[in-house]
Amino acid sequence: MPKSRINKSTAPVSGGGANRVPVKINASGTPLWYKIIMFGLMLAGLAWLVVNYLAGTQIPLMLELGPWNYLIGFSLFILGLLMTMGWR
């Protein structure tokens, strides 16, 4: 079988392509106050749930809130988790 000829015009040309330099979207980063609030909400929710579970019957405020205790604790924790989606 005969070999095909390679034309100079069909040879691949290097360079001149698209610019492929990665660009960081959030170059400044997340502010410190945002991180403090995020972790604070998560820790507050976790602490609320642990205290309610261990000593809920001995604390008058926990008795008054009744079943709302778990909703408050989970809400605080979930708000902190939602903040992990990022700062824009």
Short mmCIF file of N, CA, C and O in Angstrom, two decimals, residues 5-70:
data_model
loop_
_atom_site.label_atom_id
_atom_site.label_comp_id
_atom_site.label_asym_id
_atom_site.label_seq_id
_atom_site.Cartn_x
_atom_site.Cartn_y
_atom_site.Cartn_z
N ARG A 5 1.18 11.31 1.35
CA ARG A 5 2.07 12.47 1.51
C ARG A 5 1.51 13.40 2.57
O ARG A 5 0.31 13.56 2.71
N ILE A 6 2.40 14.03 3.31
CA ILE A 6 2.00 15.00 4.33
C ILE A 6 2.25 16.39 3.77
O ILE A 6 3.38 16.75 3.43
N ASN A 7 1.19 17.14 3.67
CA ASN A 7 1.31 18.53 3.22
C ASN A 7 1.65 19.42 4.40
O ASN A 7 1.22 19.19 5.53
N LYS A 8 2.38 20.47 4.14
CA LYS A 8 2.72 21.40 5.21
C LYS A 8 1.48 22.12 5.73
O LYS A 8 1.41 22.50 6.88
N SER A 9 0.49 22.33 4.93
CA SER A 9 -0.70 23.06 5.35
C SER A 9 -1.58 22.24 6.29
O SER A 9 -2.34 22.79 7.07
N THR A 10 -1.49 20.91 6.26
CA THR A 10 -2.32 20.08 7.14
C THR A 10 -1.61 19.69 8.42
O THR A 10 -2.22 19.07 9.29
N ALA A 11 -0.35 20.04 8.58
CA ALA A 11 0.38 19.70 9.79
C ALA A 11 -0.14 20.55 10.94
O ALA A 11 -0.49 21.72 10.77
N PRO A 12 -0.22 19.98 12.14
CA PRO A 12 -0.71 20.76 13.29
C PRO A 12 0.25 21.90 13.63
O PRO A 12 1.47 21.74 13.58
N VAL A 13 -0.32 23.02 13.98
CA VAL A 13 0.46 24.21 14.31
C VAL A 13 0.39 24.42 15.81
O VAL A 13 -0.70 24.48 16.39
N SER A 14 1.53 24.53 16.45
CA SER A 14 1.54 24.77 17.89
C SER A 14 1.47 26.27 18.15
O SER A 14 1.90 27.08 17.35
N GLY A 15 0.90 26.62 19.30
CA GLY A 15 0.77 28.04 19.65
C GLY A 15 -0.45 28.65 19.00
O GLY A 15 -1.11 28.07 18.15
N GLY A 16 -0.78 29.84 19.41
CA GLY A 16 -1.90 30.53 18.83
C GLY A 16 -3.25 29.99 19.30
O GLY A 16 -4.28 30.42 18.81
N GLY A 17 -3.26 29.04 20.24
CA GLY A 17 -4.51 28.46 20.73
C GLY A 17 -5.11 29.33 21.82
O GLY A 17 -4.70 30.46 22.08
N ALA A 18 -6.08 28.79 22.48
CA ALA A 18 -6.75 29.50 23.56
C ALA A 18 -5.82 29.61 24.77
O ALA A 18 -4.96 28.76 25.00
N ASN A 19 -6.00 30.65 25.54
CA ASN A 19 -5.22 30.87 26.75
C ASN A 19 -5.73 29.92 27.83
O ASN A 19 -6.87 30.00 28.26
N ARG A 20 -4.92 29.01 28.30
CA ARG A 20 -5.33 27.99 29.26
C ARG A 20 -4.75 28.23 30.65
O ARG A 20 -4.41 27.30 31.36
N VAL A 21 -4.63 29.48 31.05
CA VAL A 21 -4.08 29.79 32.36
C VAL A 21 -5.23 29.73 33.37
O VAL A 21 -6.26 30.38 33.18
N PRO A 22 -5.10 28.93 34.45
CA PRO A 22 -6.18 28.86 35.44
C PRO A 22 -6.35 30.19 36.17
O PRO A 22 -5.38 30.85 36.52
N VAL A 23 -7.60 30.56 36.38
CA VAL A 23 -7.92 31.81 37.07
C VAL A 23 -8.68 31.48 38.33
O VAL A 23 -9.66 30.75 38.30
N LYS A 24 -8.23 32.01 39.46
CA LYS A 24 -8.90 31.77 40.72
C LYS A 24 -10.11 32.70 40.81
O LYS A 24 -9.99 33.91 40.63
N ILE A 25 -11.27 32.13 41.10
CA ILE A 25 -12.49 32.92 41.12
C ILE A 25 -12.53 33.83 42.34
O ILE A 25 -12.82 35.01 42.24
N ASN A 26 -12.26 33.28 43.51
CA ASN A 26 -12.31 34.05 44.74
C ASN A 26 -10.88 34.28 45.22
O ASN A 26 -10.40 33.63 46.13
N ALA A 27 -10.20 35.24 44.61
CA ALA A 27 -8.78 35.45 44.90
C ALA A 27 -8.56 36.02 46.29
O ALA A 27 -7.51 35.79 46.90
N SER A 28 -9.52 36.76 46.83
CA SER A 28 -9.32 37.39 48.13
C SER A 28 -9.56 36.42 49.28
O SER A 28 -9.10 36.66 50.39
N GLY A 29 -10.28 35.33 49.06
CA GLY A 29 -10.53 34.35 50.11
C GLY A 29 -11.76 34.72 50.93
O GLY A 29 -12.39 35.76 50.76
N THR A 30 -12.11 33.84 51.85
CA THR A 30 -13.26 34.06 52.71
C THR A 30 -12.83 34.89 53.91
O THR A 30 -11.81 34.61 54.54
N PRO A 31 -13.61 35.91 54.27
CA PRO A 31 -13.24 36.75 55.42
C PRO A 31 -13.23 35.96 56.73
O PRO A 31 -13.99 34.99 56.88
N LEU A 32 -12.41 36.39 57.65
CA LEU A 32 -12.27 35.70 58.93
C LEU A 32 -13.57 35.74 59.72
O LEU A 32 -13.94 34.75 60.37
N TRP A 33 -14.27 36.87 59.70
CA TRP A 33 -15.52 36.97 60.46
C TRP A 33 -16.55 35.97 59.97
O TRP A 33 -17.35 35.46 60.75
N TYR A 34 -16.55 35.67 58.68
CA TYR A 34 -17.49 34.70 58.11
C TYR A 34 -17.20 33.31 58.65
O TYR A 34 -18.11 32.57 59.01
N LYS A 35 -15.92 32.95 58.71
CA LYS A 35 -15.54 31.65 59.23
C LYS A 35 -15.88 31.52 60.71
O LYS A 35 -16.33 30.46 61.16
N ILE A 36 -15.68 32.59 61.46
CA ILE A 36 -15.98 32.58 62.90
C ILE A 36 -17.47 32.36 63.12
O ILE A 36 -17.88 31.56 63.97
N ILE A 37 -18.30 33.07 62.36
CA ILE A 37 -19.75 32.90 62.50
C ILE A 37 -20.18 31.49 62.09
O ILE A 37 -21.00 30.85 62.75
N MET A 38 -19.60 30.99 61.00
CA MET A 38 -19.95 29.66 60.50
C MET A 38 -19.65 28.59 61.54
O MET A 38 -20.52 27.78 61.90
N PHE A 39 -18.42 28.56 62.04
CA PHE A 39 -18.05 27.55 63.03
C PHE A 39 -18.77 27.79 64.36
O PHE A 39 -19.10 26.85 65.08
N GLY A 40 -19.02 29.06 64.69
CA GLY A 40 -19.76 29.37 65.91
C GLY A 40 -21.18 28.83 65.88
O GLY A 40 -21.67 28.29 66.88
N LEU A 41 -21.85 28.97 64.74
CA LEU A 41 -23.21 28.42 64.62
C LEU A 41 -23.22 26.90 64.72
O LEU A 41 -24.08 26.31 65.38
N MET A 42 -22.25 26.26 64.07
CA MET A 42 -22.18 24.80 64.14
C MET A 42 -21.92 24.33 65.58
O MET A 42 -22.55 23.39 66.06
N LEU A 43 -20.98 24.99 66.26
CA LEU A 43 -20.68 24.59 67.63
C LEU A 43 -21.82 24.91 68.58
O LEU A 43 -22.11 24.14 69.50
N ALA A 44 -22.50 26.04 68.38
CA ALA A 44 -23.64 26.40 69.22
C ALA A 44 -24.77 25.39 69.05
O ALA A 44 -25.41 24.98 70.04
N GLY A 45 -25.05 24.99 67.82
CA GLY A 45 -26.09 23.99 67.58
C GLY A 45 -25.75 22.65 68.20
O GLY A 45 -26.60 21.99 68.82
N LEU A 46 -24.50 22.24 68.05
CA LEU A 46 -24.06 20.97 68.63
C LEU A 46 -24.12 21.03 70.16
O LEU A 46 -24.59 20.09 70.80
N ALA A 47 -23.66 22.14 70.74
CA ALA A 47 -23.70 22.28 72.19
C ALA A 47 -25.15 22.29 72.70
O ALA A 47 -25.46 21.70 73.74
N TRP A 48 -26.03 22.97 71.97
CA TRP A 48 -27.45 23.01 72.36
C TRP A 48 -28.04 21.59 72.40
O TRP A 48 -28.73 21.22 73.35
N LEU A 49 -27.75 20.80 71.38
CA LEU A 49 -28.28 19.44 71.33
C LEU A 49 -27.70 18.56 72.42
O LEU A 49 -28.42 17.78 73.05
N VAL A 50 -26.41 18.69 72.69
CA VAL A 50 -25.76 17.86 73.72
C VAL A 50 -26.28 18.22 75.10
O VAL A 50 -26.61 17.35 75.91
N VAL A 51 -26.38 19.53 75.38
CA VAL A 51 -26.88 19.96 76.69
C VAL A 51 -28.33 19.53 76.86
O VAL A 51 -28.74 19.08 77.94
N ASN A 52 -29.12 19.67 75.82
CA ASN A 52 -30.51 19.26 75.91
C ASN A 52 -30.63 17.76 76.15
O ASN A 52 -31.49 17.30 76.91
N TYR A 53 -29.78 17.00 75.53
CA TYR A 53 -29.84 15.54 75.68
C TYR A 53 -29.39 15.11 77.08
O TYR A 53 -30.00 14.23 77.70
N LEU A 54 -28.31 15.72 77.57
CA LEU A 54 -27.75 15.29 78.86
C LEU A 54 -28.48 15.87 80.06
O LEU A 54 -28.68 15.18 81.06
N ALA A 55 -28.86 17.14 80.01
CA ALA A 55 -29.42 17.80 81.20
C ALA A 55 -30.70 18.55 80.88
O ALA A 55 -31.02 19.55 81.52
N GLY A 56 -31.46 18.10 79.91
CA GLY A 56 -32.66 18.81 79.51
C GLY A 56 -33.73 18.91 80.58
O GLY A 56 -34.44 19.90 80.67
N THR A 57 -33.83 17.90 81.42
CA THR A 57 -34.87 17.92 82.46
C THR A 57 -34.48 18.77 83.67
O THR A 57 -35.33 19.10 84.48
N GLN A 58 -33.22 19.13 83.79
CA GLN A 58 -32.76 19.89 84.95
C GLN A 58 -32.68 21.39 84.68
O GLN A 58 -32.46 22.17 85.59
N ILE A 59 -32.83 21.80 83.44
CA ILE A 59 -32.74 23.22 83.09
C ILE A 59 -34.15 23.72 82.79
O ILE A 59 -34.83 23.20 81.91
N PRO A 60 -34.61 24.76 83.53
CA PRO A 60 -35.99 25.23 83.35
C PRO A 60 -36.29 25.73 81.93
O PRO A 60 -37.38 25.51 81.41
N LEU A 61 -35.33 26.38 81.29
CA LEU A 61 -35.57 26.88 79.94
C LEU A 61 -35.82 25.74 78.97
O LEU A 61 -36.69 25.82 78.10
N MET A 62 -35.10 24.65 79.14
CA MET A 62 -35.28 23.50 78.26
C MET A 62 -36.66 22.87 78.45
O MET A 62 -37.26 22.38 77.51
N LEU A 63 -37.16 22.89 79.68
CA LEU A 63 -38.49 22.34 79.93
C LEU A 63 -39.57 23.21 79.30
O LEU A 63 -40.57 22.70 78.81
N GLU A 64 -39.37 24.53 79.33
CA GLU A 64 -40.37 25.44 78.75
C GLU A 64 -40.44 25.32 77.24
O GLU A 64 -41.52 25.44 76.66
N LEU A 65 -39.32 25.11 76.60
CA LEU A 65 -39.30 25.03 75.14
C LEU A 65 -39.84 23.71 74.62
O LEU A 65 -40.32 23.64 73.49
N GLY A 66 -39.74 22.67 75.42
CA GLY A 66 -40.30 21.37 75.04
C GLY A 66 -39.69 20.82 73.76
O GLY A 66 -38.46 20.75 73.62
N PRO A 67 -40.53 20.42 72.79
CA PRO A 67 -40.00 19.81 71.56
C PRO A 67 -39.28 20.79 70.64
O PRO A 67 -38.64 20.38 69.69
N TRP A 68 -39.38 22.07 70.92
CA TRP A 68 -38.67 23.06 70.10
C TRP A 68 -37.16 23.01 70.30
O TRP A 68 -36.40 23.58 69.51
N ASN A 69 -36.71 22.37 71.37
CA ASN A 69 -35.27 22.29 71.65
C ASN A 69 -34.50 21.67 70.49
O ASN A 69 -33.45 22.17 70.09
N TYR A 70 -35.01 20.57 69.96
CA TYR A 70 -34.30 19.89 68.88
C TYR A 70 -34.32 20.73 67.60
O TYR A 70 -33.33 20.77 66.88
#
